[in-house]
């Protein structure tokens, strides 16, 4: 019997009515003289004594549920049914919930704005790229192990087509299409065949920078990046460049900023080094200029590339990358005041 009542409850719960007539049918079906509830009350006398209490409670619950449901449905129908006199049109509408910008957008916009103040334009390129723009023109030789640095999503049918693993590909597109001097940043999504964890994701965002002109030097690169770091993280930030390797820059470096949590003294955020890695950079390799028909005797340039999530992690101290992709409103809401 209990099981039976549960089934009736479930069925009644699913009922919807568009008209008062339908609702009346529903009422008669359950609460009418020959309705389901009368029948249940009638068979109540056959319930064994030790179950009477429980079954009785259950039947009453069902009756209560159906009565409330009828009242609610009736209210809904009356509202839709154009009982206009009951509405006060002068009442203010329900408040609209204001959205918030995503932290990755906030950080990307800030990077764009900082470089905008230095005269950098914005350029974009396709996310589905070819080998030439992602690797070959950036001086990755065909069998060079540097290609292994980036786990790539290839298209099965055509290994020449792939999802770009870095926004450095946009450098090449700009060199192909624009005249010198070039001073541009390229924000965008990139893709790598990585298992998703707190520290890695298969989709993330980068901002690439490129400056090519006569007499561009490493000192210009350093000063530009110092300006960026101080605008982004605060005016007391120090930077340090460590030698590194990228096929498309020579010399290449990785840049660290002084840890803002401990002021460089050492803490668990900077793993007691006082420094946090933030981007890769270097002087554009003459080969890359020549591949793109730029005279490397006359022109020099620098390039840099940073991960937007990485900058956001350092800025907001949120170290699980997955949070930036889950779109949990409880996480996103916390950035409402951030822009
Ligand atoms: N493309 C590199 C990466 O995805 C980042 C990078 C390093 C970009 C050095 C540059 C650069 O332009 O000069 O890891």
Short mmCIF file of C-alpha atoms and ligand atoms in Angstrom, two decimals:
data_model
loop_
_atom_site.label_atom_id
_atom_site.label_comp_id
_atom_site.label_asym_id
_atom_site.label_seq_id
_atom_site.Cartn_x
_atom_site.Cartn_y
_atom_site.Cartn_z
CA UNK A 1 0.00 0.00 0.00
CA UNK A 2 2.80 2.41 0.89
CA UNK A 3 4.41 1.77 -2.45
CA UNK A 4 1.09 2.36 -4.14
CA UNK A 5 0.67 5.74 -2.40
CA UNK A 6 4.18 6.76 -3.49
CA UNK A 7 3.26 5.98 -7.06
CA UNK A 8 0.07 8.07 -6.83
CA UNK A 9 2.08 10.92 -5.32
CA UNK A 10 4.61 10.79 -8.13
CA UNK A 11 1.91 10.74 -10.77
CA UNK A 12 0.04 13.65 -9.21
CA UNK A 13 3.33 15.56 -8.92
CA UNK A 14 3.81 15.35 -12.67
CA UNK A 15 0.39 16.76 -13.49
CA UNK A 16 0.18 20.15 -15.23
CA UNK A 17 -2.96 22.11 -16.10
CA UNK A 18 -3.51 24.84 -18.66
CA UNK A 19 -7.19 25.45 -17.99
CA UNK A 20 -9.55 25.50 -15.05
CA UNK A 21 -11.47 22.61 -16.60
CA UNK A 22 -8.40 20.39 -16.64
CA UNK A 23 -7.73 21.31 -13.04
CA UNK A 24 -11.31 20.45 -12.05
CA UNK A 25 -10.92 17.02 -13.68
CA UNK A 26 -7.74 16.55 -11.65
CA UNK A 27 -9.55 17.51 -8.45
CA UNK A 28 -12.42 15.11 -9.12
CA UNK A 29 -10.00 12.33 -10.03
CA UNK A 30 -8.20 12.56 -6.70
CA UNK A 31 -10.49 14.27 -4.19
CA UNK A 32 -13.96 13.56 -5.63
CA UNK A 33 -16.47 11.29 -3.87
CA UNK A 34 -15.45 8.33 -5.98
CA UNK A 35 -11.90 9.62 -6.28
CA UNK A 36 -8.61 7.95 -5.44
CA UNK A 37 -8.39 9.34 -1.94
CA UNK A 38 -11.87 8.15 -0.94
CA UNK A 39 -10.89 4.75 -2.19
CA UNK A 40 -7.69 4.80 -0.14
CA UNK A 41 -9.60 5.80 3.00
CA UNK A 42 -12.07 3.03 2.33
CA UNK A 43 -9.41 0.34 2.06
CA UNK A 44 -7.69 1.71 5.17
CA UNK A 45 -9.74 -0.65 7.36
CA UNK A 46 -7.96 -3.62 5.81
CA UNK A 47 -4.49 -2.33 6.70
CA UNK A 48 -2.90 -4.49 9.42
CA UNK A 49 -2.97 -2.78 12.81
CA UNK A 50 0.82 -2.39 13.08
CA UNK A 51 0.93 -0.46 9.78
CA UNK A 52 -2.11 1.72 10.32
CA UNK A 53 -0.19 4.64 11.79
CA UNK A 54 2.31 4.88 8.95
CA UNK A 55 -0.21 4.31 6.18
CA UNK A 56 -2.64 6.81 7.72
CA UNK A 57 0.06 9.47 7.84
CA UNK A 58 0.99 8.80 4.26
CA UNK A 59 -2.60 9.11 3.01
CA UNK A 60 -2.97 12.43 4.83
CA UNK A 61 0.26 13.67 3.32
CA UNK A 62 -1.02 12.74 -0.11
CA UNK A 63 -4.28 14.58 0.48
CA UNK A 64 -2.41 17.65 1.70
CA UNK A 65 -0.06 17.52 -1.29
CA UNK A 66 -2.93 17.37 -3.79
CA UNK A 67 -4.86 20.19 -2.12
CA UNK A 68 -1.79 22.45 -2.14
CA UNK A 69 -1.04 21.54 -5.72
CA UNK A 70 -4.59 22.46 -6.78
CA UNK A 71 -4.29 25.83 -5.03
CA UNK A 72 -0.95 26.54 -6.72
CA UNK A 73 -2.13 25.51 -10.17
CA UNK A 74 -5.24 27.60 -9.75
CA UNK A 75 -3.14 30.64 -8.84
CA UNK A 76 -0.92 30.05 -11.90
CA UNK A 77 -3.86 29.69 -14.24
CA UNK A 78 -5.54 32.83 -12.88
CA UNK A 79 -2.35 34.82 -13.38
CA UNK A 80 -1.94 33.67 -16.98
CA UNK A 81 -5.63 33.80 -17.57
CA UNK A 82 -5.63 37.56 -17.70
CA UNK A 83 -7.13 38.55 -14.40
CA UNK A 84 -5.59 41.99 -14.98
CA UNK A 85 -7.34 43.75 -12.16
CA UNK A 86 -5.23 41.83 -9.67
CA UNK A 87 -1.97 43.16 -11.08
CA UNK A 88 -0.32 46.34 -9.94
CA UNK A 89 1.53 47.63 -12.97
CA UNK A 90 3.22 50.36 -10.97
CA UNK A 91 5.24 47.84 -8.91
CA UNK A 92 8.97 47.72 -9.79
CA UNK A 93 10.02 44.65 -11.81
CA UNK A 94 12.08 41.85 -10.25
CA UNK A 95 15.70 42.97 -9.96
CA UNK A 96 17.95 41.94 -12.86
CA UNK A 97 21.02 40.03 -11.65
CA UNK A 98 24.08 41.81 -12.97
CA UNK A 99 26.68 39.48 -14.49
CA UNK A 100 30.39 39.78 -13.91
CA UNK A 101 33.26 39.66 -16.32
CA UNK A 102 35.27 36.42 -16.28
CA UNK A 103 38.65 36.75 -14.50
CA UNK A 104 40.44 35.65 -17.68
CA UNK A 105 38.74 38.44 -19.61
CA UNK A 106 39.60 40.94 -16.89
CA UNK A 107 43.28 40.00 -17.00
CA UNK A 108 43.41 39.82 -20.82
CA UNK A 109 41.81 43.27 -21.07
CA UNK A 110 44.29 44.66 -18.61
CA UNK A 111 47.23 43.24 -20.59
CA UNK A 112 45.77 44.76 -23.77
CA UNK A 113 45.31 48.10 -22.04
CA UNK A 114 48.89 48.17 -20.67
CA UNK A 115 50.45 47.44 -24.06
CA UNK A 116 47.94 49.79 -25.71
CA UNK A 117 49.51 52.60 -23.71
CA UNK A 118 52.86 51.66 -25.29
CA UNK A 119 51.37 51.88 -28.78
CA UNK A 120 50.79 48.16 -29.41
CA UNK A 121 47.98 47.21 -31.77
CA UNK A 122 45.91 44.03 -31.36
CA UNK A 123 46.08 41.28 -33.96
CA UNK A 124 44.31 37.97 -34.19
CA UNK A 125 44.80 34.77 -36.12
CA UNK A 126 42.97 31.46 -36.62
CA UNK A 127 42.80 28.82 -33.90
CA UNK A 128 42.89 26.06 -36.52
CA UNK A 129 46.28 26.55 -38.08
CA UNK A 130 48.78 24.84 -40.34
CA UNK A 131 52.22 23.50 -39.57
CA UNK A 132 53.94 26.42 -41.29
CA UNK A 133 52.47 29.12 -39.05
CA UNK A 134 52.73 27.19 -35.77
CA UNK A 135 56.11 25.48 -36.25
CA UNK A 136 58.08 25.65 -39.49
CA UNK A 137 58.14 29.42 -40.00
CA UNK A 138 59.04 29.80 -36.34
CA UNK A 139 62.24 27.86 -36.94
CA UNK A 140 61.13 24.47 -35.60
CA UNK A 141 62.97 22.07 -38.00
CA UNK A 142 60.89 19.01 -39.06
CA UNK A 143 62.47 16.49 -36.70
CA UNK A 144 63.65 18.94 -34.10
CA UNK A 145 62.92 17.83 -30.52
CA UNK A 146 61.61 21.31 -29.80
CA UNK A 147 58.37 20.23 -31.45
CA UNK A 148 57.92 17.82 -28.57
CA UNK A 149 57.83 20.74 -26.18
CA UNK A 150 54.23 21.20 -27.16
CA UNK A 151 51.78 18.32 -27.33
CA UNK A 152 49.73 19.10 -30.35
CA UNK A 153 46.19 18.22 -31.45
CA UNK A 154 46.52 17.22 -35.10
CA UNK A 155 43.67 16.56 -37.50
CA UNK A 156 43.80 12.83 -38.35
CA UNK A 157 43.07 13.24 -42.04
CA UNK A 158 45.69 15.90 -42.61
CA UNK A 159 48.67 16.21 -40.27
CA UNK A 160 49.40 19.62 -41.77
CA UNK A 161 46.35 21.02 -40.00
CA UNK A 162 46.40 21.42 -36.25
CA UNK A 163 45.05 23.42 -33.34
CA UNK A 164 47.56 26.13 -32.55
CA UNK A 165 49.66 25.38 -29.50
CA UNK A 166 50.74 28.98 -29.01
CA UNK A 167 49.81 32.44 -30.22
CA UNK A 168 53.30 32.85 -31.70
CA UNK A 169 51.62 31.75 -34.94
CA UNK A 170 49.94 35.15 -35.10
CA UNK A 171 53.42 36.80 -35.21
CA UNK A 172 53.93 35.08 -38.53
CA UNK A 173 50.56 36.13 -39.91
CA UNK A 174 51.29 39.74 -38.94
CA UNK A 175 54.75 39.62 -40.60
CA UNK A 176 53.12 38.26 -43.75
CA UNK A 177 50.39 40.83 -43.94
CA UNK A 178 51.59 44.06 -42.42
CA UNK A 179 54.32 46.52 -43.23
CA UNK A 180 57.11 47.48 -40.89
CA UNK A 181 57.51 48.68 -38.22
CA UNK A 182 55.36 46.17 -36.34
CA UNK A 183 54.31 46.62 -32.75
CA UNK A 184 51.46 44.29 -31.86
CA UNK A 185 50.04 41.93 -29.27
CA UNK A 186 47.96 38.88 -30.07
CA UNK A 187 45.63 37.56 -27.41
CA UNK A 188 43.91 34.24 -28.05
CA UNK A 189 43.04 30.68 -27.17
CA UNK A 190 45.59 27.89 -27.55
CA UNK A 191 45.28 24.11 -27.35
CA UNK A 192 47.54 21.34 -26.11
CA UNK A 193 47.02 17.64 -25.71
CA UNK A 194 47.37 17.63 -21.93
CA UNK A 195 45.54 15.75 -19.21
CA UNK A 196 43.43 18.22 -17.24
CA UNK A 197 44.66 18.87 -13.71
CA UNK A 198 45.03 21.77 -11.29
CA UNK A 199 48.18 22.82 -13.16
CA UNK A 200 47.44 21.95 -16.79
CA UNK A 201 44.54 22.26 -19.19
CA UNK A 202 44.01 21.39 -22.83
CA UNK A 203 42.70 24.88 -23.58
CA UNK A 204 44.19 28.07 -22.23
CA UNK A 205 44.90 31.66 -23.24
CA UNK A 206 48.07 33.42 -24.25
CA UNK A 207 49.09 36.91 -25.22
CA UNK A 208 51.93 37.14 -27.71
CA UNK A 209 53.90 40.34 -28.27
CA UNK A 210 56.01 41.36 -31.25
CA UNK A 211 58.02 44.47 -31.96
CA UNK A 212 60.10 44.78 -35.14
CA UNK A 213 61.85 47.91 -36.31
CA UNK A 214 65.36 49.19 -36.99
CA UNK A 215 67.59 49.16 -33.91
CA UNK A 216 65.28 47.27 -31.56
CA UNK A 217 67.50 45.91 -28.80
CA UNK A 218 67.36 43.56 -25.84
CA UNK A 219 67.38 46.65 -23.59
CA UNK A 220 64.07 47.70 -25.21
CA UNK A 221 62.64 44.27 -24.48
CA UNK A 222 63.72 44.46 -20.86
CA UNK A 223 62.33 47.93 -20.31
CA UNK A 224 59.03 47.04 -21.97
CA UNK A 225 58.59 43.98 -19.79
CA UNK A 226 59.56 45.88 -16.63
CA UNK A 227 56.91 48.48 -17.46
CA UNK A 228 54.36 45.72 -18.04
CA UNK A 229 55.19 43.91 -14.78
CA UNK A 230 54.89 47.09 -12.73
CA UNK A 231 51.62 48.15 -14.31
CA UNK A 232 50.16 44.68 -13.83
CA UNK A 233 51.45 43.74 -10.38
CA UNK A 234 52.44 47.01 -8.70
CA UNK A 235 55.21 49.55 -8.88
CA UNK A 236 57.58 47.79 -6.48
CA UNK A 237 57.84 44.68 -8.63
CA UNK A 238 61.32 43.64 -9.78
CA UNK A 239 61.98 41.43 -12.77
CA UNK A 240 64.75 38.98 -13.59
CA UNK A 241 65.59 37.31 -16.88
CA UNK A 242 66.96 33.78 -16.99
CA UNK A 243 68.55 32.35 -20.17
CA UNK A 244 66.25 29.86 -21.90
CA UNK A 245 65.60 28.32 -25.30
CA UNK A 246 62.88 28.88 -27.88
CA UNK A 247 63.48 28.04 -31.55
CA UNK A 248 62.10 31.38 -32.70
CA UNK A 249 64.16 33.70 -30.50
CA UNK A 250 67.90 34.09 -30.04
CA UNK A 251 68.87 34.84 -27.36
CA UNK A 252 65.84 33.60 -25.42
CA UNK A 253 64.91 34.16 -21.82
CA UNK A 254 62.27 33.44 -19.24
CA UNK A 255 61.15 36.26 -17.03
CA UNK A 256 60.38 36.05 -13.33
CA UNK A 257 58.76 38.71 -11.18
CA UNK A 258 59.60 39.24 -7.53
CA UNK A 259 57.03 37.51 -5.34
CA UNK A 260 54.48 40.04 -4.14
CA UNK A 261 53.28 37.83 -1.31
CA UNK A 262 56.54 37.76 0.60
CA UNK A 263 58.28 40.72 -1.05
CA UNK A 264 61.06 38.42 -2.27
CA UNK A 265 61.90 36.95 1.13
CA UNK A 266 60.58 33.49 0.26
CA UNK A 267 57.21 31.87 0.97
CA UNK A 268 55.25 28.81 -0.15
CA UNK A 269 53.75 30.67 -3.15
CA UNK A 270 57.19 31.29 -4.67
CA UNK A 271 58.50 27.99 -3.24
CA UNK A 272 60.95 29.97 -1.10
CA UNK A 273 62.81 31.41 -4.10
CA UNK A 274 61.37 34.94 -3.95
CA UNK A 275 60.60 34.75 -7.69
CA UNK A 276 57.67 33.65 -9.89
CA UNK A 277 57.99 32.73 -13.55
CA UNK A 278 55.67 34.67 -15.78
CA UNK A 279 56.65 34.63 -19.46
CA UNK A 280 59.03 33.62 -22.25
CA UNK A 281 60.74 36.16 -24.49
CA UNK A 282 63.74 36.91 -26.66
CA UNK A 283 65.11 38.61 -29.76
CA UNK A 284 63.36 37.37 -32.91
CA UNK A 285 65.67 34.81 -34.56
CA UNK A 286 67.04 36.20 -37.88
CA UNK A 287 65.82 33.00 -39.56
CA UNK A 288 62.24 33.84 -38.59
CA UNK A 289 62.62 37.32 -40.07
CA UNK A 290 64.11 35.92 -43.27
CA UNK A 291 61.38 33.23 -43.58
CA UNK A 292 58.96 36.13 -43.68
CA UNK A 293 61.01 38.16 -46.13
CA UNK A 294 62.17 40.73 -43.63
CA UNK A 295 65.78 41.88 -44.06
CA UNK A 296 67.47 40.72 -40.86
CA UNK A 297 70.50 42.97 -41.53
CA UNK A 298 68.31 46.02 -41.37
CA UNK A 299 65.64 45.03 -38.89
CA UNK A 300 65.66 43.46 -35.46
CA UNK A 301 62.83 42.66 -33.12
CA UNK A 302 61.77 41.16 -29.86
CA UNK A 303 58.91 38.85 -28.98
CA UNK A 304 57.35 37.59 -25.80
CA UNK A 305 54.53 35.25 -24.88
CA UNK A 306 52.62 34.86 -21.64
CA UNK A 307 49.83 32.67 -20.34
CA UNK A 308 46.77 34.65 -19.26
CA UNK A 309 45.78 31.99 -16.71
CA UNK A 310 49.29 32.16 -15.28
CA UNK A 311 49.03 35.93 -14.80
CA UNK A 312 45.53 35.52 -13.28
CA UNK A 313 46.82 32.84 -10.90
CA UNK A 314 49.55 35.17 -9.68
CA UNK A 315 47.25 38.16 -9.47
CA UNK A 316 44.35 36.48 -7.68
CA UNK A 317 46.18 33.64 -5.91
CA UNK A 318 43.78 31.07 -7.39
CA UNK A 319 46.00 28.14 -8.20
CA UNK A 320 43.61 25.51 -9.57
CA UNK A 321 43.41 26.11 -13.32
CA UNK A 322 40.18 24.15 -13.63
CA UNK A 323 38.27 26.84 -11.74
CA UNK A 324 38.80 29.20 -14.67
CA UNK A 325 36.92 26.83 -16.97
CA UNK A 326 34.13 25.43 -14.84
CA UNK A 327 32.11 28.64 -14.79
CA UNK A 328 30.85 28.00 -11.29
CA UNK A 329 28.92 31.14 -10.45
CA UNK A 330 30.19 31.09 -6.86
CA UNK A 331 33.74 31.48 -8.18
CA UNK A 332 32.94 34.02 -10.89
CA UNK A 333 30.86 36.25 -8.63
CA UNK A 334 33.92 37.03 -6.58
CA UNK A 335 35.41 39.05 -9.44
CA UNK A 336 32.48 41.48 -9.66
CA UNK A 337 34.45 44.22 -7.98
CA UNK A 338 37.63 43.54 -9.92
CA UNK A 339 36.97 45.77 -12.90
N1 LIG B 1 55.30 30.42 -27.55
C1 LIG B 1 55.91 30.17 -26.26
C2 LIG B 1 55.10 29.12 -25.51
O1 LIG B 1 53.98 28.88 -25.87
C3 LIG B 1 55.96 31.42 -25.46
C4 LIG B 1 56.96 32.38 -26.04
C5 LIG B 1 58.27 32.30 -25.64
C6 LIG B 1 56.58 33.32 -26.96
C7 LIG B 1 59.19 33.20 -26.12
C8 LIG B 1 57.51 34.20 -27.49
C9 LIG B 1 58.82 34.11 -27.06
O2 LIG B 1 57.21 35.11 -28.40
O3 LIG B 1 59.71 34.98 -27.57
O4 LIG B 1 55.57 28.54 -24.59
#
